[in-house]
mmCIF file of C-alpha atoms in Angstrom:
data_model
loop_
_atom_site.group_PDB
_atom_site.id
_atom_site.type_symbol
_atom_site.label_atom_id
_atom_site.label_comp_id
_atom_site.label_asym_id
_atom_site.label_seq_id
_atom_site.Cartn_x
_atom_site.Cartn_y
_atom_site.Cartn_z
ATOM 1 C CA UNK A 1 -0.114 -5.338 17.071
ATOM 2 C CA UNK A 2 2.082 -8.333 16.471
ATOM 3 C CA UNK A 3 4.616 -10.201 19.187
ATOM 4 C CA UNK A 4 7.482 -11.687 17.763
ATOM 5 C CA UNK A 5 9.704 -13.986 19.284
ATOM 6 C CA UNK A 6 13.079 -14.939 17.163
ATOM 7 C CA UNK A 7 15.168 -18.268 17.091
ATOM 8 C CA UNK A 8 17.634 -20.421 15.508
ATOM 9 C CA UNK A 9 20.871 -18.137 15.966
ATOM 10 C CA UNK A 10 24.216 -19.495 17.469
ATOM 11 C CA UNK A 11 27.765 -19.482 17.369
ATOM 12 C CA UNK A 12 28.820 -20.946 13.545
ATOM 13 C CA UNK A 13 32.586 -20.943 11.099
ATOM 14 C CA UNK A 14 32.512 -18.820 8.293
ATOM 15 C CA UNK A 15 30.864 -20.867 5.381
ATOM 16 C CA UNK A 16 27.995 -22.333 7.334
ATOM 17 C CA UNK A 17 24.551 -22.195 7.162
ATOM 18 C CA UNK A 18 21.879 -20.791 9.984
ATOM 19 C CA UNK A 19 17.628 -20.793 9.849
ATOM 20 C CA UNK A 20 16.578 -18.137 11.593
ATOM 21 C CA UNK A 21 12.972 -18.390 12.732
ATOM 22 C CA UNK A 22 10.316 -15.592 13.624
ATOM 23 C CA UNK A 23 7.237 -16.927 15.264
ATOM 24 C CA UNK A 24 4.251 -14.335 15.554
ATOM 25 C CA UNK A 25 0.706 -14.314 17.288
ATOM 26 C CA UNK A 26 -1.553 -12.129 16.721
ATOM 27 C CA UNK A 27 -4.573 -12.445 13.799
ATOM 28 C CA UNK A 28 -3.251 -10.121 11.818
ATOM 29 C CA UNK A 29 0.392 -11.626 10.591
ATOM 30 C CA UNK A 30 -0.650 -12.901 7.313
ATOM 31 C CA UNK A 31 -1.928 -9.087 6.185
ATOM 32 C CA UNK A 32 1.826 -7.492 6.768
ATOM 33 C CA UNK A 33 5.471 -7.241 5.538
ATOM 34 C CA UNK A 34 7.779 -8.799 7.557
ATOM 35 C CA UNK A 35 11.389 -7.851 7.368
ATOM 36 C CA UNK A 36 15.108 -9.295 8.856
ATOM 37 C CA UNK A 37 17.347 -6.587 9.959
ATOM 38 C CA UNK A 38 20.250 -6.274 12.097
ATOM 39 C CA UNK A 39 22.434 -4.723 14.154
ATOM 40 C CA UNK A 40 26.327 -5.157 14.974
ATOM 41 C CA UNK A 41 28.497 -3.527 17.867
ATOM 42 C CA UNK A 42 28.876 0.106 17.459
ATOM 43 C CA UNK A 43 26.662 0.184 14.410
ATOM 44 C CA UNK A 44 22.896 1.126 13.410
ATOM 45 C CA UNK A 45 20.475 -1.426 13.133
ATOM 46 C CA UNK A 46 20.453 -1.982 9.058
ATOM 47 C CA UNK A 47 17.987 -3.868 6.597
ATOM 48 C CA UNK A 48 18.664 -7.448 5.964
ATOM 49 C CA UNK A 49 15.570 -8.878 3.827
ATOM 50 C CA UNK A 50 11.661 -8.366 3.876
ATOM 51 C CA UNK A 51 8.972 -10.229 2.518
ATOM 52 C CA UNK A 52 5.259 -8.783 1.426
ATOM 53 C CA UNK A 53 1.990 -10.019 3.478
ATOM 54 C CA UNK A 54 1.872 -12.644 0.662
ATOM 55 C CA UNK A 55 5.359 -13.629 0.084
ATOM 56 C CA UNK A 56 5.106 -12.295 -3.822
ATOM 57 C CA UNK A 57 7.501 -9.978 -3.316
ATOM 58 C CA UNK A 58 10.956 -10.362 -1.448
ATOM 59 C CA UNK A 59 14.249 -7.613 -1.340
ATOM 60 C CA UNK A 60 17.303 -8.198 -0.072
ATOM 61 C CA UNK A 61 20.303 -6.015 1.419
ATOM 62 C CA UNK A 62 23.010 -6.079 -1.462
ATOM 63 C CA UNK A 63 25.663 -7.674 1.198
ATOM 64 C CA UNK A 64 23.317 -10.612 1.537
ATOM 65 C CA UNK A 65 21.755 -10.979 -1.882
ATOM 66 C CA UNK A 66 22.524 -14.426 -3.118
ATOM 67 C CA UNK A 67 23.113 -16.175 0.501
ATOM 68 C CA UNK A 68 20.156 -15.188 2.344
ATOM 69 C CA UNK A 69 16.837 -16.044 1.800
ATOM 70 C CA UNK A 70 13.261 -15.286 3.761
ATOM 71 C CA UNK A 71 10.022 -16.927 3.460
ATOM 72 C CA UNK A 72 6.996 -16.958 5.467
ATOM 73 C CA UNK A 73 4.608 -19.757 6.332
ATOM 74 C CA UNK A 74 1.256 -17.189 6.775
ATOM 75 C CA UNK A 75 -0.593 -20.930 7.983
ATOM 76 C CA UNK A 76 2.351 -21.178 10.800
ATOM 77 C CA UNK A 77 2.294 -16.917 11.681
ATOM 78 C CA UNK A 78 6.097 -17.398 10.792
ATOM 79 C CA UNK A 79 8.832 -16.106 9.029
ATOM 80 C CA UNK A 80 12.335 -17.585 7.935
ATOM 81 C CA UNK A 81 15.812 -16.202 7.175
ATOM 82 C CA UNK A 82 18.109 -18.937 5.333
ATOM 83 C CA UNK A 83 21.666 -17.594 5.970
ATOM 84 C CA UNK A 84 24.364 -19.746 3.561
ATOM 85 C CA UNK A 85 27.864 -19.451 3.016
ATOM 86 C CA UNK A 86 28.046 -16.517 6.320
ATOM 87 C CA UNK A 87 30.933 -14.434 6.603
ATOM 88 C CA UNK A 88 32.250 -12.932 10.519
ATOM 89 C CA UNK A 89 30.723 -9.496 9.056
ATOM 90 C CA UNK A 90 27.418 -10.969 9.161
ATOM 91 C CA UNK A 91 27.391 -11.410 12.639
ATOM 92 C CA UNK A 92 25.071 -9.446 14.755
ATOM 93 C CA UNK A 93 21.850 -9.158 16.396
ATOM 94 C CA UNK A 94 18.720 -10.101 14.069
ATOM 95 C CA UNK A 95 15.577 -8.995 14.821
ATOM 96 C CA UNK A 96 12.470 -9.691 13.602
ATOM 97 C CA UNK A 97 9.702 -7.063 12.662
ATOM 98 C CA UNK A 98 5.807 -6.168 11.354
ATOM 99 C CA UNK A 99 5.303 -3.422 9.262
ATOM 100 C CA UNK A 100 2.576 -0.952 10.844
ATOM 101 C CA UNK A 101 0.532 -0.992 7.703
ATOM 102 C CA UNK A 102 -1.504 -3.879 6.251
ATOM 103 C CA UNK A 103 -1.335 -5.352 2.344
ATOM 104 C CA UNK A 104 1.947 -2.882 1.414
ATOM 105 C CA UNK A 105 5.264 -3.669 0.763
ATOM 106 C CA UNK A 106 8.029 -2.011 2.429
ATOM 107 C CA UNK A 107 11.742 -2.307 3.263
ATOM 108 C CA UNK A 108 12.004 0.893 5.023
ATOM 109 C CA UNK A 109 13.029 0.429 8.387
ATOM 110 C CA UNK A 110 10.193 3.310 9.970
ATOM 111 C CA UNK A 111 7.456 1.544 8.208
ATOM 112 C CA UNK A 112 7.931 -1.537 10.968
ATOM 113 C CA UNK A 113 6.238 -1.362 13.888
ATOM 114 C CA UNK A 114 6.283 -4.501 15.739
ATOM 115 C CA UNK A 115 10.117 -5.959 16.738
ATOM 116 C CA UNK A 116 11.156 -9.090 18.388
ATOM 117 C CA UNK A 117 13.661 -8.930 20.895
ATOM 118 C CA UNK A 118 16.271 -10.299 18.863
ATOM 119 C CA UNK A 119 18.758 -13.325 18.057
ATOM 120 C CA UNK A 120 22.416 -13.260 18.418
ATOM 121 C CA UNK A 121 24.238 -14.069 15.241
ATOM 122 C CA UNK A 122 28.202 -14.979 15.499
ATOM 123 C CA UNK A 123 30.298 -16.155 12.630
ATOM 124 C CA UNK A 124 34.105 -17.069 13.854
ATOM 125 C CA UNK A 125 36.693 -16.896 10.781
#
């Protein structure tokens, strides 16, 4: 298992940038996908980005493709969402989470096991 604990979100204008941060114990981090997804009011919880155990491959929701970015610093047992140019229909809850299975890649949202509790995201037109 892997605890995650999110950070960096906030209150921000439309156009600005956020970091989101995703710190994770546990030995085990560097040997998983870690994905961004969120979750707005009334809606499901939806994909954002995810990153393979080692940060070769990367896919990205196609209503964040070109503004967001994640990385992972396997050394640091984190992960990072760069959010650019935001829009108010980005806002939302953003969570953190492990995939169950080691050295795959996966975007699916049931191959995750491990969630943070989550960071509020608001962007005010």
């Amino acid at each position: 298992q892997v605890q995650l604990v999110e950070s960096g979100g906030g209150l921000v204008q439309a156009g600005a940038s956020l970091r989101l941060s995703c710190a994770a114990s546990g030995r085990t981090f560097s040997t998983r996908t870690m994905g961004w997804f969120r979750q707005a009011p009334g809606k499901e919880r939806e994909f954002v980005a995810a990153i393979s155990w080692n940060g070769g491959t990367t896919s990205y929701a196609d209503s964040v493709k070109g503004r967001f970015t994640i990385s992972r610093d396997n050394a640091k047992n984190a992960v990072y969402l760069q959010m650019n140019s935001l829009k108010p229909e980005d806002t939302a809850v953003y969570y953190c989470a492990a995939s169950r299975a080691t050295y795959i890649y996966t975007s699916r949202t049931t191959d995750f096991g491990s969630w943070g509790q989550g960071t509020q995201v608001t962007v005010d037109s």
